Each structure stands twice: as C-alpha cells, then as structure tokens.
mmCIF file of C-alpha atoms and ligand atoms in Angstrom:
data_model
loop_
_atom_site.group_PDB
_atom_site.id
_atom_site.type_symbol
_atom_site.label_atom_id
_atom_site.label_comp_id
_atom_site.label_asym_id
_atom_site.label_seq_id
_atom_site.Cartn_x
_atom_site.Cartn_y
_atom_site.Cartn_z
ATOM 1 C CA UNK A 20 10.628 28.038 -32.250
ATOM 2 C CA UNK A 21 13.790 29.289 -30.479
ATOM 3 C CA UNK A 22 13.027 28.166 -26.915
ATOM 4 C CA UNK A 23 15.270 29.855 -24.373
ATOM 5 C CA UNK A 24 14.901 26.883 -21.988
ATOM 6 C CA UNK A 25 15.499 23.735 -24.030
ATOM 7 C CA UNK A 26 17.755 25.023 -26.772
ATOM 8 C CA UNK A 27 21.302 23.701 -26.463
ATOM 9 C CA UNK A 28 22.868 27.139 -27.048
ATOM 10 C CA UNK A 29 20.636 29.817 -25.448
ATOM 11 C CA UNK A 30 23.333 32.485 -25.873
ATOM 12 C CA UNK A 31 22.951 32.538 -29.657
ATOM 13 C CA UNK A 32 19.298 33.559 -29.285
ATOM 14 C CA UNK A 33 18.451 37.207 -29.671
ATOM 15 C CA UNK A 34 17.734 39.056 -26.352
ATOM 16 C CA UNK A 35 15.570 39.231 -24.333
ATOM 17 C CA UNK A 36 15.553 35.389 -24.691
ATOM 18 C CA UNK A 37 12.181 34.998 -22.987
ATOM 19 C CA UNK A 38 10.326 32.770 -25.451
ATOM 20 C CA UNK A 39 9.635 29.182 -24.424
ATOM 21 C CA UNK A 40 8.174 26.284 -26.347
ATOM 22 C CA UNK A 41 4.922 24.487 -25.505
ATOM 23 C CA UNK A 42 6.697 21.474 -23.983
ATOM 24 C CA UNK A 43 8.785 23.651 -21.606
ATOM 25 C CA UNK A 44 5.704 25.699 -20.705
ATOM 26 C CA UNK A 45 3.765 22.507 -19.846
ATOM 27 C CA UNK A 46 6.756 21.168 -17.899
ATOM 28 C CA UNK A 47 7.038 24.377 -15.869
ATOM 29 C CA UNK A 48 3.285 24.324 -15.097
ATOM 30 C CA UNK A 49 3.576 20.664 -13.997
ATOM 31 C CA UNK A 50 6.480 21.468 -11.646
ATOM 32 C CA UNK A 51 4.504 24.355 -10.102
ATOM 33 C CA UNK A 52 1.411 22.169 -9.696
ATOM 34 C CA UNK A 53 3.500 19.398 -8.133
ATOM 35 C CA UNK A 54 5.126 21.836 -5.666
ATOM 36 C CA UNK A 55 1.717 23.194 -4.688
ATOM 37 C CA UNK A 56 0.224 19.717 -4.340
ATOM 38 C CA UNK A 57 3.063 18.528 -2.081
ATOM 39 C CA UNK A 58 2.809 21.665 0.083
ATOM 40 C CA UNK A 59 -0.971 21.378 0.232
ATOM 41 C CA UNK A 60 -0.791 17.648 1.232
ATOM 42 C CA UNK A 61 1.734 18.503 3.957
ATOM 43 C CA UNK A 62 -0.552 21.208 5.344
ATOM 44 C CA UNK A 63 -3.536 18.836 5.333
ATOM 45 C CA UNK A 64 -1.467 16.142 7.106
ATOM 46 C CA UNK A 65 -0.230 18.475 9.825
ATOM 47 C CA UNK A 66 -2.248 18.304 13.064
ATOM 48 C CA UNK A 67 -2.958 22.064 13.158
ATOM 49 C CA UNK A 68 -4.206 22.248 9.583
ATOM 50 C CA UNK A 69 -7.251 24.335 8.810
ATOM 51 C CA UNK A 70 -9.260 23.989 5.589
ATOM 52 C CA UNK A 71 -8.121 27.445 4.466
ATOM 53 C CA UNK A 72 -4.419 26.861 4.962
ATOM 54 C CA UNK A 73 -3.358 24.970 1.755
ATOM 55 C CA UNK A 74 -3.466 28.109 -0.403
ATOM 56 C CA UNK A 75 -1.391 29.948 2.187
ATOM 57 C CA UNK A 76 1.759 28.066 1.172
ATOM 58 C CA UNK A 77 1.127 27.934 -2.562
ATOM 59 C CA UNK A 78 4.151 28.505 -4.819
ATOM 60 C CA UNK A 79 3.415 31.261 -7.305
ATOM 61 C CA UNK A 80 6.520 30.993 -9.502
ATOM 62 C CA UNK A 81 9.488 28.745 -10.213
ATOM 63 C CA UNK A 82 11.876 31.265 -8.633
ATOM 64 C CA UNK A 83 11.491 29.381 -5.317
ATOM 65 C CA UNK A 84 12.090 25.958 -6.883
ATOM 66 C CA UNK A 85 15.795 25.645 -6.006
ATOM 67 C CA UNK A 86 15.247 26.453 -2.319
ATOM 68 C CA UNK A 87 12.119 24.290 -2.204
ATOM 69 C CA UNK A 88 13.961 21.324 -3.797
ATOM 70 C CA UNK A 89 16.839 21.648 -1.308
ATOM 71 C CA UNK A 90 14.284 21.522 1.535
ATOM 72 C CA UNK A 91 12.742 18.359 0.067
ATOM 73 C CA UNK A 92 16.179 16.718 -0.112
ATOM 74 C CA UNK A 93 16.861 17.673 3.538
ATOM 75 C CA UNK A 94 13.551 16.168 4.587
ATOM 76 C CA UNK A 95 14.222 12.996 2.589
ATOM 77 C CA UNK A 96 17.596 12.593 4.296
ATOM 78 C CA UNK A 97 15.941 13.171 7.676
ATOM 79 C CA UNK A 98 13.400 10.414 6.907
ATOM 80 C CA UNK A 99 16.233 8.079 5.897
ATOM 81 C CA UNK A 100 17.934 8.666 9.267
ATOM 82 C CA UNK A 101 14.645 8.095 11.101
ATOM 83 C CA UNK A 102 14.060 4.855 9.167
ATOM 84 C CA UNK A 103 17.594 3.670 10.003
ATOM 85 C CA UNK A 104 16.993 4.527 13.685
ATOM 86 C CA UNK A 105 13.722 2.554 13.744
ATOM 87 C CA UNK A 106 15.409 -0.364 11.972
ATOM 88 C CA UNK A 107 16.778 -1.343 15.404
ATOM 89 C CA UNK A 108 13.354 -2.917 16.095
ATOM 90 C CA UNK A 109 13.986 -5.324 13.224
ATOM 91 C CA UNK A 110 17.446 -6.093 14.630
ATOM 92 C CA UNK A 111 15.885 -6.865 18.036
ATOM 93 C CA UNK A 112 13.454 -9.250 16.313
ATOM 94 C CA UNK A 113 16.140 -10.986 14.243
ATOM 95 C CA UNK A 114 18.573 -11.329 17.153
ATOM 96 C CA UNK A 115 15.734 -12.204 19.571
ATOM 97 C CA UNK A 116 16.806 -9.513 22.042
ATOM 98 C CA UNK A 117 14.594 -9.373 25.179
ATOM 99 C CA UNK A 118 11.726 -11.187 23.478
ATOM 100 C CA UNK A 119 8.827 -11.790 25.865
ATOM 101 C CA UNK A 120 6.338 -13.886 23.880
ATOM 102 C CA UNK A 121 6.284 -16.487 21.116
ATOM 103 C CA UNK A 122 3.917 -16.522 18.157
ATOM 104 C CA UNK A 123 3.059 -19.940 16.746
ATOM 105 C CA UNK A 124 1.864 -20.573 13.171
ATOM 106 C CA UNK A 125 -0.780 -23.168 12.240
ATOM 107 C CA UNK A 126 0.012 -26.833 11.541
ATOM 108 C CA UNK A 127 2.229 -27.079 14.634
ATOM 109 C CA UNK A 128 4.964 -24.903 13.140
ATOM 110 C CA UNK A 129 7.823 -23.665 15.270
ATOM 111 C CA UNK A 130 7.040 -20.736 17.593
ATOM 112 C CA UNK A 131 8.721 -17.436 16.672
ATOM 113 C CA UNK A 132 10.059 -15.280 19.541
ATOM 114 C CA UNK A 133 8.629 -11.779 19.451
ATOM 115 C CA UNK A 134 7.784 -8.703 21.563
ATOM 116 C CA UNK A 135 4.391 -8.070 23.113
ATOM 117 C CA UNK A 136 4.790 -4.302 22.824
ATOM 118 C CA UNK A 137 5.256 -4.483 19.026
ATOM 119 C CA UNK A 138 2.282 -6.824 18.540
ATOM 120 C CA UNK A 139 0.043 -4.681 20.769
ATOM 121 C CA UNK A 140 0.962 -1.378 19.144
ATOM 122 C CA UNK A 141 0.504 -2.636 15.579
ATOM 123 C CA UNK A 142 -2.831 -4.400 16.047
ATOM 124 C CA UNK A 143 -5.811 -3.605 18.282
ATOM 125 C CA UNK A 144 -6.808 -7.289 18.114
ATOM 126 C CA UNK A 145 -3.377 -8.452 19.359
ATOM 127 C CA UNK A 146 -3.588 -5.776 22.074
ATOM 128 C CA UNK A 147 -6.928 -7.195 23.254
ATOM 129 C CA UNK A 148 -5.554 -10.751 23.122
ATOM 130 C CA UNK A 149 -2.587 -9.715 25.262
ATOM 131 C CA UNK A 150 -4.626 -7.641 27.729
ATOM 132 C CA UNK A 151 -6.027 -9.116 30.895
ATOM 133 C CA UNK A 152 -9.147 -8.134 32.807
ATOM 134 C CA UNK A 153 -11.362 -9.635 35.515
ATOM 135 C CA UNK A 154 -12.800 -12.140 33.011
ATOM 136 C CA UNK A 155 -9.606 -13.409 31.390
ATOM 137 C CA UNK A 156 -5.936 -13.782 32.150
ATOM 138 C CA UNK A 157 -3.381 -12.536 29.622
ATOM 139 C CA UNK A 158 -1.622 -15.302 27.643
ATOM 140 C CA UNK A 159 1.683 -15.517 29.442
ATOM 141 C CA UNK A 160 4.090 -16.687 26.797
ATOM 142 C CA UNK A 161 2.463 -17.681 23.492
ATOM 143 C CA UNK A 162 -0.255 -16.819 21.030
ATOM 144 C CA UNK A 163 -1.171 -18.913 17.988
ATOM 145 C CA UNK A 164 -2.093 -17.622 14.533
ATOM 146 C CA UNK A 165 -3.692 -20.796 13.166
ATOM 147 C CA UNK A 166 -4.492 -19.501 9.655
ATOM 148 C CA UNK A 167 -0.876 -18.667 8.738
ATOM 149 C CA UNK A 168 1.895 -21.124 7.943
ATOM 150 C CA UNK A 169 5.432 -20.526 9.159
ATOM 151 C CA UNK A 170 6.631 -18.443 6.163
ATOM 152 C CA UNK A 171 3.473 -16.351 6.122
ATOM 153 C CA UNK A 172 3.745 -15.659 9.846
ATOM 154 C CA UNK A 173 7.406 -14.672 9.468
ATOM 155 C CA UNK A 174 6.391 -12.198 6.765
ATOM 156 C CA UNK A 175 3.575 -10.814 8.924
ATOM 157 C CA UNK A 176 5.950 -10.303 11.853
ATOM 158 C CA UNK A 177 8.577 -8.738 9.603
ATOM 159 C CA UNK A 178 5.975 -6.250 8.391
ATOM 160 C CA UNK A 179 4.895 -5.434 11.953
ATOM 161 C CA UNK A 180 8.513 -4.648 12.910
ATOM 162 C CA UNK A 181 9.624 -2.951 9.695
ATOM 163 C CA UNK A 182 6.459 -1.399 8.275
ATOM 164 C CA UNK A 183 7.234 -2.775 4.813
ATOM 165 C CA UNK A 184 7.943 -6.029 2.973
ATOM 166 C CA UNK A 185 10.105 -6.837 -0.032
ATOM 167 C CA UNK A 186 8.206 -7.294 -3.327
ATOM 168 C CA UNK A 187 9.002 -11.025 -3.456
ATOM 169 C CA UNK A 188 7.473 -11.754 -0.047
ATOM 170 C CA UNK A 189 4.498 -9.530 -0.802
ATOM 171 C CA UNK A 190 3.919 -11.333 -4.102
ATOM 172 C CA UNK A 191 4.230 -14.742 -2.478
ATOM 173 C CA UNK A 192 2.007 -14.118 0.546
ATOM 174 C CA UNK A 193 -0.261 -11.224 -0.428
ATOM 175 C CA UNK A 194 -3.520 -13.191 -0.104
ATOM 176 C CA UNK A 195 -2.693 -14.708 3.300
ATOM 177 C CA UNK A 196 -1.384 -11.361 4.575
ATOM 178 C CA UNK A 197 -4.460 -9.518 3.335
ATOM 179 C CA UNK A 198 -6.747 -11.923 5.210
ATOM 180 C CA UNK A 199 -4.564 -11.657 8.332
ATOM 181 C CA UNK A 200 -4.546 -7.835 8.098
ATOM 182 C CA UNK A 201 -8.333 -7.896 7.935
ATOM 183 C CA UNK A 202 -8.735 -10.341 10.823
ATOM 184 C CA UNK A 203 -6.211 -8.652 13.126
ATOM 185 C CA UNK A 204 -7.118 -5.075 12.213
ATOM 186 C CA UNK A 205 -3.776 -4.021 10.681
ATOM 187 C CA UNK A 206 -5.012 -1.238 8.402
ATOM 188 C CA UNK A 207 -1.600 -0.241 7.006
ATOM 189 C CA UNK A 208 -0.820 -3.805 5.889
ATOM 190 C CA UNK A 209 -4.306 -4.018 4.406
ATOM 191 C CA UNK A 210 -3.598 -0.866 2.398
ATOM 192 C CA UNK A 211 -0.224 -2.195 1.155
ATOM 193 C CA UNK A 212 -1.804 -5.509 0.099
ATOM 194 C CA UNK A 213 -4.679 -3.692 -1.642
ATOM 195 C CA UNK A 214 -2.237 -1.512 -3.567
ATOM 196 C CA UNK A 215 -0.159 -4.531 -4.584
ATOM 197 C CA UNK A 216 -3.232 -6.458 -5.783
ATOM 198 C CA UNK A 217 -4.556 -3.465 -7.746
ATOM 199 C CA UNK A 218 -1.190 -2.965 -9.444
ATOM 200 C CA UNK A 219 -0.733 -6.643 -10.308
ATOM 201 C CA UNK A 220 -4.277 -7.489 -11.401
ATOM 202 C CA UNK A 221 -4.157 -10.037 -14.260
ATOM 203 C CA UNK A 222 -6.163 -12.810 -15.903
ATOM 204 C CA UNK A 223 -4.356 -15.393 -13.770
ATOM 205 C CA UNK A 224 -5.023 -13.795 -10.349
ATOM 206 C CA UNK A 225 -8.198 -11.694 -10.708
ATOM 207 C CA UNK A 226 -10.589 -14.422 -9.486
ATOM 208 C CA UNK A 227 -8.484 -14.919 -6.341
ATOM 209 C CA UNK A 228 -8.345 -11.155 -5.785
ATOM 210 C CA UNK A 229 -12.147 -10.957 -6.114
ATOM 211 C CA UNK A 230 -12.559 -13.608 -3.408
ATOM 212 C CA UNK A 231 -10.101 -11.827 -1.094
ATOM 213 C CA UNK A 232 -11.825 -8.462 -1.665
ATOM 214 C CA UNK A 233 -15.185 -10.052 -0.914
ATOM 215 C CA UNK A 234 -13.969 -11.802 2.242
ATOM 216 C CA UNK A 235 -12.302 -8.617 3.529
ATOM 217 C CA UNK A 236 -15.330 -6.450 2.540
ATOM 218 C CA UNK A 237 -12.986 -4.237 0.497
ATOM 219 C CA UNK A 238 -15.495 -2.579 -1.835
ATOM 220 C CA UNK A 239 -12.949 -0.511 -3.792
ATOM 221 C CA UNK A 240 -10.833 -3.587 -4.596
ATOM 222 C CA UNK A 241 -13.938 -5.647 -5.357
ATOM 223 C CA UNK A 242 -15.377 -3.038 -7.771
ATOM 224 C CA UNK A 243 -12.081 -2.603 -9.647
ATOM 225 C CA UNK A 244 -11.544 -6.370 -9.890
ATOM 226 C CA UNK A 245 -15.124 -6.998 -10.995
ATOM 227 C CA UNK A 246 -14.738 -4.386 -13.745
ATOM 228 C CA UNK A 247 -11.467 -6.033 -14.887
ATOM 229 C CA UNK A 248 -13.118 -9.485 -14.908
ATOM 230 C CA UNK A 249 -16.113 -8.221 -16.902
ATOM 231 C CA UNK A 250 -13.810 -6.580 -19.453
ATOM 232 C CA UNK A 251 -11.951 -9.893 -19.879
ATOM 233 C CA UNK A 252 -14.868 -12.268 -19.328
ATOM 234 C CA UNK A 253 -14.202 -14.525 -22.331
ATOM 235 C CA UNK A 254 -10.629 -15.276 -21.314
ATOM 236 C CA UNK A 255 -11.682 -15.659 -17.661
ATOM 237 C CA UNK A 256 -14.452 -18.186 -18.406
ATOM 238 C CA UNK A 257 -12.050 -20.248 -20.535
ATOM 239 C CA UNK A 258 -9.264 -20.132 -17.942
ATOM 240 C CA UNK A 259 -8.270 -23.130 -15.825
ATOM 241 C CA UNK A 260 -9.082 -21.344 -12.574
ATOM 242 C CA UNK A 261 -12.687 -20.561 -13.465
ATOM 243 C CA UNK A 262 -14.165 -24.011 -12.780
ATOM 244 C CA UNK A 263 -12.670 -24.225 -9.291
ATOM 245 C CA UNK A 264 -13.796 -20.633 -8.616
ATOM 246 C CA UNK A 265 -17.409 -21.522 -9.545
ATOM 247 C CA UNK A 266 -17.408 -24.374 -7.014
ATOM 248 C CA UNK A 267 -15.689 -22.311 -4.303
ATOM 249 C CA UNK A 268 -17.656 -19.083 -4.648
ATOM 250 C CA UNK A 269 -21.085 -19.599 -6.244
ATOM 251 C CA UNK A 270 -22.361 -16.223 -4.933
ATOM 252 C CA UNK A 271 -19.484 -14.361 -6.645
ATOM 253 C CA UNK A 272 -20.049 -16.353 -9.843
ATOM 254 C CA UNK A 273 -23.670 -15.138 -9.844
ATOM 255 C CA UNK A 274 -22.527 -11.520 -9.291
ATOM 256 C CA UNK A 275 -19.924 -11.797 -12.068
ATOM 257 C CA UNK A 276 -22.454 -13.311 -14.519
ATOM 258 C CA UNK A 277 -24.988 -10.568 -13.791
ATOM 259 C CA UNK A 278 -22.399 -7.796 -14.152
ATOM 260 C CA UNK A 279 -21.229 -9.260 -17.480
ATOM 261 C CA UNK A 280 -24.816 -9.491 -18.753
ATOM 262 C CA UNK A 281 -25.490 -5.891 -17.705
ATOM 263 C CA UNK A 282 -22.448 -4.661 -19.596
ATOM 264 C CA UNK A 283 -23.204 -6.843 -22.645
ATOM 265 C CA UNK A 284 -26.751 -5.452 -22.775
ATOM 266 C CA UNK A 285 -25.611 -1.926 -21.875
ATOM 267 C CA UNK A 286 -27.828 -1.797 -18.756
ATOM 268 C CA UNK A 287 -26.911 0.527 -15.878
HETATM 269 ZN ZN1 ZN B 326 11.593 24.422 -24.722
#
C-alpha cells in the first residue's frame, strides 16, 4: 500500500495522498491514547479534579500534537529546574551545613550529621521520635537506627534528602531499605523498593523477596513473588538458598508448598 505517512517520497503518490497503512494507523491511535491518558492522569492528580473532568481535556485529533508536545517539553524543563533547586538539600547534607542532629547506625558505627527538619518531614515515625511532650523529652542531638549498618544508613539518608537513589545503591541495599521504609513509615521509599524488587525478580533473589514482602505485609509483592516461585518451583527447591530459607521461614515454606500443590493439581 502507498502510505502517505511512512513512504519515503510522499510527493510521488497520487493526490489526495490520504491513505495510511495499518502500522501508521495503529501508531497514530497509540499517540492519541497516550495524550489522552497523560491529560486524564494530570486532571486526576490536580487537587480540584472532579470525576467528570478527564474527558473535558481529551485530545480528539493529532492536529494538536505539536502544541501539546511543546507543552510537555516546557513542563519537563520546569521539573528539571525544580529538581536542581531542591538539590541544595543534598548539598547541605554533604557539606554538613547547619546540621542539628546526628544519626547513628547499628554496631557502633560513626554518627552521620543530619537535619531534624528533613527527618521529621520524610517520616512520621522520625517526627514522633523528635517531638517532645509532657511524657518524654525530645532527643537533643542523636538518634540511633540499630538495624542499619553505616552504608545502609547513608543510603537511607541520601534517599530522604534526594528522593531517589542510584541503581547500584538500590540493588545493594534494597532489602535493608525496604525493611527500614516499613518500620519508619517512608511510603515513597517503600514504593521504590517494591518496584525495584518486582522488576528484578529472579531465581536467585525470589526467596529473599518473599520474606521481605511477608515481613512488610506487602500483599501485592508477596502474591507476585509467590506466583513466580510456584512457576519455577523445581529450580527453587534445588537451589542453594532453599535449605536456609526452610530453616529461616518455616511458615512461608508451608505456604509455598501448598501453593505449588494447588497449581500442580489445578485447584483454585
Ligand atoms: Zn505507513
């Protein structure tokens, strides 16, 4: 077919040059759907959104695409500037500017200077620890996070200041950070860890992920991991990690065995 969109020389086509191939048609529909989805998500996220409003902004044709795309680029640049502006928090942490508290890791690691305001705004649990009332005095200059070692605590603090972590640090400390996010009520970190674990689920880490999901009562992560383990049960049972897992988590071993049996016998 002579497609007027993807052909290399549209001018040689006979007018009115308005035929398009299936692939270009599908592509155009996808772009329209994507534009509408982004606009609809924005409307839902805005504080004054009403359930009826998403259709209000819907894009009916690709004629608006160029203007719409330019707006998206403007907004992306604006977000970049905002992120750079907020990066000054990280600088204050690194350079220890006006720090007013230290946070100490377990195993008598070195205390890390930090800012009470950042800890309190990122975690309700830290806020309560730092608050004082008639029953308790506020800790004046140090709090201890006994379950994290020095590197893990540094990564936790970096996340609290920056709102993100490099993939290497996330990979290295995802289990410790997930447990800390659960304990200290840091929902955004919890979400990032969950996403990382879901994306990197493998034979070698799935048993660990199942234990983390169970400890943090993360049902979505637990269900997905359980399904993955059941699908790969032969390899899992023969893996080196399985024996230690059985000793560590007998209740999860029972759940995994029952799920595998159900699937093997096709029981719902
Ligand atoms: Zn085409």
